[in-house]
Short mmCIF file of C-alpha atoms and ligand atoms in Angstrom, two decimals:
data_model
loop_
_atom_site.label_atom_id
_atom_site.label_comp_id
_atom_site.label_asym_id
_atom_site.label_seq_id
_atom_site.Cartn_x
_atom_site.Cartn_y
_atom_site.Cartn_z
CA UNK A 1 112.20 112.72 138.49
CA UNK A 2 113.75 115.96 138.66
CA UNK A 3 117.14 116.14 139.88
CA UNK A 4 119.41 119.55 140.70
CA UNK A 5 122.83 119.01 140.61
CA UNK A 6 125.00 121.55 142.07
CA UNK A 7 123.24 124.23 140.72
CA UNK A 8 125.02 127.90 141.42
CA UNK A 9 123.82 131.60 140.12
CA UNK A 10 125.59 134.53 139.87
CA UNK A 11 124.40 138.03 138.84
CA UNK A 12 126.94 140.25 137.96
CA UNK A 13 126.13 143.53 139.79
CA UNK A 14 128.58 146.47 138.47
CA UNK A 15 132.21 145.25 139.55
CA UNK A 16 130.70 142.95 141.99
CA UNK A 17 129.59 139.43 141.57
CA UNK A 18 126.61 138.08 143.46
CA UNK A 19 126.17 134.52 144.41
CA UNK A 20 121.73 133.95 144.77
CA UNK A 21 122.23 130.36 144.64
CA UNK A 22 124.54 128.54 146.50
CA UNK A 23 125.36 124.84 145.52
CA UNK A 24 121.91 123.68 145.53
CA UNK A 25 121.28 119.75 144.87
CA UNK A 26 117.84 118.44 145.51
CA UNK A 27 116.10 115.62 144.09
CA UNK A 28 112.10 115.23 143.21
CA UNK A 29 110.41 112.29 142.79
CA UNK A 30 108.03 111.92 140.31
CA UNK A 31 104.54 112.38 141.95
CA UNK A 32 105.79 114.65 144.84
CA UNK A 33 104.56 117.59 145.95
CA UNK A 34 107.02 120.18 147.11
CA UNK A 35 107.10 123.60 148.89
CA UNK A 36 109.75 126.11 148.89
CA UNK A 37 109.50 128.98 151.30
CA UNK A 38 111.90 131.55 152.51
CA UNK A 39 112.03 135.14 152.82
CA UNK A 40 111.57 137.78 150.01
CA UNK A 41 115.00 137.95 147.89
CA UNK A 42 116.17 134.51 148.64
CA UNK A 43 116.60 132.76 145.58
CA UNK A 44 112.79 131.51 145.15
CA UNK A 45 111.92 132.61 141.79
CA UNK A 46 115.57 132.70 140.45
CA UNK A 47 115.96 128.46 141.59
CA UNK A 48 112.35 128.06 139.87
CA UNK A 49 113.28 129.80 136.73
CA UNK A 50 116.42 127.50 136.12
CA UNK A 51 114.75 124.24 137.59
CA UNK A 52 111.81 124.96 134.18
CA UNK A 53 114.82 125.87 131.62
CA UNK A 54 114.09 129.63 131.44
CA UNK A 55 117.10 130.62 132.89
CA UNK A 56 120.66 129.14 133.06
CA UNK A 57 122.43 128.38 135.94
CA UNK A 58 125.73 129.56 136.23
CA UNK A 59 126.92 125.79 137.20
CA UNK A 60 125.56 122.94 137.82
CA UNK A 61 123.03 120.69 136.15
CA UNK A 62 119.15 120.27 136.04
CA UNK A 63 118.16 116.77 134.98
CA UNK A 64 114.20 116.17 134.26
CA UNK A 65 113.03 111.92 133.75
CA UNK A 66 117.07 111.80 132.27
CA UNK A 67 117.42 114.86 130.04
CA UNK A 68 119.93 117.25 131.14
CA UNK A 69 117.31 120.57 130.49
CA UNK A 70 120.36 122.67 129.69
CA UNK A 71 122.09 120.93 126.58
CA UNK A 72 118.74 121.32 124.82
CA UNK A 73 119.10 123.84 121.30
CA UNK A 74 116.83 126.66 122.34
CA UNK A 75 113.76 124.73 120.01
CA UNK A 76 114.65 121.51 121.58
CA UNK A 77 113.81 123.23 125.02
CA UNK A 78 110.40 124.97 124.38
CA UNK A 79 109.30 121.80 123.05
CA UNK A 80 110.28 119.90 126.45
CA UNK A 81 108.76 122.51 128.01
CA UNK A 82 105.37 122.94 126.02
CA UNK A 83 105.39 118.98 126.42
CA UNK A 84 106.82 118.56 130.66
CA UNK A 85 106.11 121.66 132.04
CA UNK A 86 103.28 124.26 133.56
CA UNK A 87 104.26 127.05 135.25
CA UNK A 88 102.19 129.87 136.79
CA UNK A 89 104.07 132.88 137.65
CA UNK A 90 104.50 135.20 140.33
CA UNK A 91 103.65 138.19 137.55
CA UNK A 92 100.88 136.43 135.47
CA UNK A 93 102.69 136.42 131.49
CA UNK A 94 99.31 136.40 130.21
CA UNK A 95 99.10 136.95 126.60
CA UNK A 96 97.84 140.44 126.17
CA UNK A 97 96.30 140.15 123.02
CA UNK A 98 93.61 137.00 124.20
CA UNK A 99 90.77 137.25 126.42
CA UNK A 100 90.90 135.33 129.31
CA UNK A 101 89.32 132.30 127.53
CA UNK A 102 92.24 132.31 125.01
CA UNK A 103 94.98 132.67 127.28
CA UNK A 104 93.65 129.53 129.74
CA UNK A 105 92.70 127.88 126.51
CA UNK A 106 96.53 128.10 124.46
CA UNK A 107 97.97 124.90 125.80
CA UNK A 108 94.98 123.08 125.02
CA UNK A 109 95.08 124.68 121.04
CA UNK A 110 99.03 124.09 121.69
CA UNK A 111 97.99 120.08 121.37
CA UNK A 112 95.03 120.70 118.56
CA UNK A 113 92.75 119.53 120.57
CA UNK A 114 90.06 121.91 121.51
CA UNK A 115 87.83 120.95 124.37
CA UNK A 116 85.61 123.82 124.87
CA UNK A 117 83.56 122.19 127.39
CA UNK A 118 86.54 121.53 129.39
CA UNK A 119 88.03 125.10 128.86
CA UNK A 120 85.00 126.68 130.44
CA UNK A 121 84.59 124.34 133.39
CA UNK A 122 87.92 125.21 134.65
CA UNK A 123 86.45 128.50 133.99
CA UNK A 124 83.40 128.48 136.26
CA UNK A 125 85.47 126.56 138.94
CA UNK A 126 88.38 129.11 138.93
CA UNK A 127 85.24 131.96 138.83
CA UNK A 128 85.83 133.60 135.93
CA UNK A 129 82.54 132.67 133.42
CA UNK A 130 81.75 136.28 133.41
CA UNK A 131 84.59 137.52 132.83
CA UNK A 132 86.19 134.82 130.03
CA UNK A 133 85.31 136.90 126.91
CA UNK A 134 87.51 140.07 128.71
CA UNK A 135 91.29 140.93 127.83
CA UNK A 136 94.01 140.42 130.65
CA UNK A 137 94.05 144.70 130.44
CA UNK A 138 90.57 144.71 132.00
CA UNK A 139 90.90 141.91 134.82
CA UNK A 140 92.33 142.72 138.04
CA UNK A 141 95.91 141.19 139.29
CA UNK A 142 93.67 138.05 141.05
CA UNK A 143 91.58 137.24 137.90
CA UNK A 144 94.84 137.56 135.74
CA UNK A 145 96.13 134.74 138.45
CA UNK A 146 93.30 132.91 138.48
CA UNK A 147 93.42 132.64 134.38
CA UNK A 148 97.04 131.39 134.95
CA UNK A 149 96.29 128.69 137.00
CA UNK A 150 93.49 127.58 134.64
CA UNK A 151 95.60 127.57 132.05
CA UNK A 152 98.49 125.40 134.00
CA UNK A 153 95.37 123.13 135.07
CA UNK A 154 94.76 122.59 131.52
CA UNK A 155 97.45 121.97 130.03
CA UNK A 156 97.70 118.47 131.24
CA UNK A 157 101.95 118.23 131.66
CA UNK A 158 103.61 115.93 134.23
CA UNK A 159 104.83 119.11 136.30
CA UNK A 160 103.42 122.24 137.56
CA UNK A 161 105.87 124.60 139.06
CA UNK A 162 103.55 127.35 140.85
CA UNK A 163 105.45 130.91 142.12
CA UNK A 164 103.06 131.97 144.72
CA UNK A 165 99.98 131.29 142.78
CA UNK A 166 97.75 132.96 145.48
CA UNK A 167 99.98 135.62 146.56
CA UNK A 168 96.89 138.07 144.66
CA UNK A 169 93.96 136.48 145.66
CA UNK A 170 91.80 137.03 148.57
CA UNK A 171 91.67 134.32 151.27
CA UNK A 172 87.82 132.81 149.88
CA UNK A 173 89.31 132.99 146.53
CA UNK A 174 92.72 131.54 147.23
CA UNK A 175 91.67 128.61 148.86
CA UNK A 176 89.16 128.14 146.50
CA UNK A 177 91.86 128.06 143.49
CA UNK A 178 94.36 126.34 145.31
CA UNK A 179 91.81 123.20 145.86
CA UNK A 180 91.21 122.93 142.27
CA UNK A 181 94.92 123.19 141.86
CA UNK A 182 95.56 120.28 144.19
CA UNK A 183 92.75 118.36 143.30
CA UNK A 184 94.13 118.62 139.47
CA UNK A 185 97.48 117.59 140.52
CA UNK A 186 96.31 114.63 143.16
CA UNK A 187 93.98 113.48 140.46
CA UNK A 188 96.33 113.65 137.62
CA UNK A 189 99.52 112.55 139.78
CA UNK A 190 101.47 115.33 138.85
CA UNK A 191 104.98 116.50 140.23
CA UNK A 192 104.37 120.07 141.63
CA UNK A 193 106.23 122.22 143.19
CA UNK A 194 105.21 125.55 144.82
CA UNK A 195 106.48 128.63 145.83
CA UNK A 196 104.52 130.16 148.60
CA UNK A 197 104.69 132.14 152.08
CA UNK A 198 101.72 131.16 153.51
CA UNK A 199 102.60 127.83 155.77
CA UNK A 200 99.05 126.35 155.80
CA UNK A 201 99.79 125.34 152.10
CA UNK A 202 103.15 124.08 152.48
CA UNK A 203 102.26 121.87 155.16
CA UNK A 204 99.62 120.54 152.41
CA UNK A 205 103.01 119.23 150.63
CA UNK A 206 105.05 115.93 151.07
CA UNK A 207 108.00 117.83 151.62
CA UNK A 208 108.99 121.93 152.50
CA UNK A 209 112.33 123.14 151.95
CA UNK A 210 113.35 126.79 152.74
CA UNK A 211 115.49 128.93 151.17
CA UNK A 212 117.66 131.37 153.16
CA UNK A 213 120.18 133.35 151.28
CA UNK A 214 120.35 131.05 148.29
CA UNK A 215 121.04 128.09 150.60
CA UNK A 216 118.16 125.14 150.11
CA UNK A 217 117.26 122.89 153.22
CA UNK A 218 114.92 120.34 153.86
CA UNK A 219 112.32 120.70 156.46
CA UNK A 220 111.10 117.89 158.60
CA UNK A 221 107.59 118.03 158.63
CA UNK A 222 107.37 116.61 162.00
CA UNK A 223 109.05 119.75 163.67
CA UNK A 224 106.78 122.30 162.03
CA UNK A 225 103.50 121.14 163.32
N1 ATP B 301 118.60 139.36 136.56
C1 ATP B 301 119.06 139.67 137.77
N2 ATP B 301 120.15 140.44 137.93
C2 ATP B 301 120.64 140.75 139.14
N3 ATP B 301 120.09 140.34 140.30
C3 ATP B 301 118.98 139.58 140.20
C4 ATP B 301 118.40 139.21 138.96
N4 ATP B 301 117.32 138.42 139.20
C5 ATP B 301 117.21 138.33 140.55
N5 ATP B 301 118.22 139.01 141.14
C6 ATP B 301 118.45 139.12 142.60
O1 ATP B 301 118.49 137.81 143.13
C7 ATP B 301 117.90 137.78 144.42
C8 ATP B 301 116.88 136.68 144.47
O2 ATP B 301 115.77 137.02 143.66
P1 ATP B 301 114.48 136.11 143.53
O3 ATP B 301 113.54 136.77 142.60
O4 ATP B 301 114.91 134.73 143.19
O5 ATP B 301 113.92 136.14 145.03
P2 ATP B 301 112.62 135.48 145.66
O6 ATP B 301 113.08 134.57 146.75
O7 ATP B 301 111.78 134.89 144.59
O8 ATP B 301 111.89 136.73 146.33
P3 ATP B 301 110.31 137.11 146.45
O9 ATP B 301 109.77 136.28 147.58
O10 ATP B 301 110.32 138.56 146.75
O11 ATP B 301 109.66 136.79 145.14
C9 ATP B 301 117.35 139.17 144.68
O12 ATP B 301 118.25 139.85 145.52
C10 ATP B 301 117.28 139.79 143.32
O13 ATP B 301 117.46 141.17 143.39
MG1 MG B 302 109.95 135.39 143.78
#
């Protein structure tokens, strides 16, 4: 389960400060699939980042199955990470040194256990055989995405946190990568948890939430449709 506990950001902006989270205190079951939409400068990306460790909150706390993420020494944390967590982000952090086959394969070499078989099935159903031996330089924004989301689909952690995963794909493509993505994290009974504008995938989620102006709420379901 992840919990959120009062969790408040601040950016100091020259003499002012600014407050992009306000107080937010959510809980996740494990299992659960979540969407968070909201309009561009919300709080999205900035909620995600502390909810996976890789950014402090200014407040509050972020507790994942009982470990409060934020007390963790600095190797304690990219441990729980490497171990908990999957995250495919809104800008791709590929590794620009790998090809494409390197980069979706690291979390699998991570663990020692190389499964090449495996690697380039994800490959072929992400679309990306021809282009696996190529270096993130030479792939376009949606193929760098696409090698993300292998690589989170391989890595075989408890949670996924996705930041618009399909925000650079075309539609065909998109849904294509997004079913694989689901079907992983049905299959696998993953939490996940998805940033994402595009309301035909959050209604795909047990529960939305928006985010307006660093303020989290709960959408019923019900009322969307
Ligand atoms: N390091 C930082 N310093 C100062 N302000 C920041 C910093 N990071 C984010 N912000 C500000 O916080 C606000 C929220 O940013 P965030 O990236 O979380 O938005 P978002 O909801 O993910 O937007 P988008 O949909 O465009 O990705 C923005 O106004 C942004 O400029
Ligand atoms: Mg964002």
């Amino acid at each position: 389960m992840i919990i959120l506990e009062n969790i408040v950001k601040t950016f100091t902006d020259g003499d002012k400060n600014l407050e992009i989270l306000k107080n937010i205190s959510i809980k996740i079951e494990t299992g659960k699939k979540v969407a968070i939409i909201g309009p561009s400068g919300s709080g999205k990306t900035t909620l995600l980042s502390i909810m996976s460790g890789l950014d402090k909150p200014s407040s509050g706390r972020v507790i994942i199955d009982g470990i409060d993420i934020h007390t963790l020494s600095e190797n304690d944390m990219s441990v729980f990470r490497n171990k908990k967590i999957s995250i495919i982000f809104q800008s791709f952090e590929l590794i620009q040194f790998f090809t494409a086959y390197e980069n979706a394969m690291l979390p699998l070499s991570i663990r020692n256990s190389r499964n090449k078989e495996e690697v380039n099935q994800v490959l072929e159903k992400v679309g990306l055989t021809n282009r696996k031996h190529n270096m993130p330089s030479t792939l376009s924004g949606g193929e760098q995405q696409r090698v993300s989301i292998a690589r989170a689909v391989l890595a075989g952690s408890d949670i996924i946190f996705a930041d618009e995963p399909t925000g650079n794909l075309d539609s065909v493509n998109g849904k294509k990568v997004l079913e694989l993505l689901l079907e992983v994290v049905k299959k696998t009974n993953k939490t996940f948890v998805i940033i994402t504008h595009d309301m035909n995938i959050a209604r795909q989620m047990d529960i939305i939430y928006s985010m307006e102006d660093g303020i989290l709420k709960k959408l019923i379901q019900e009322n969307l449709i």
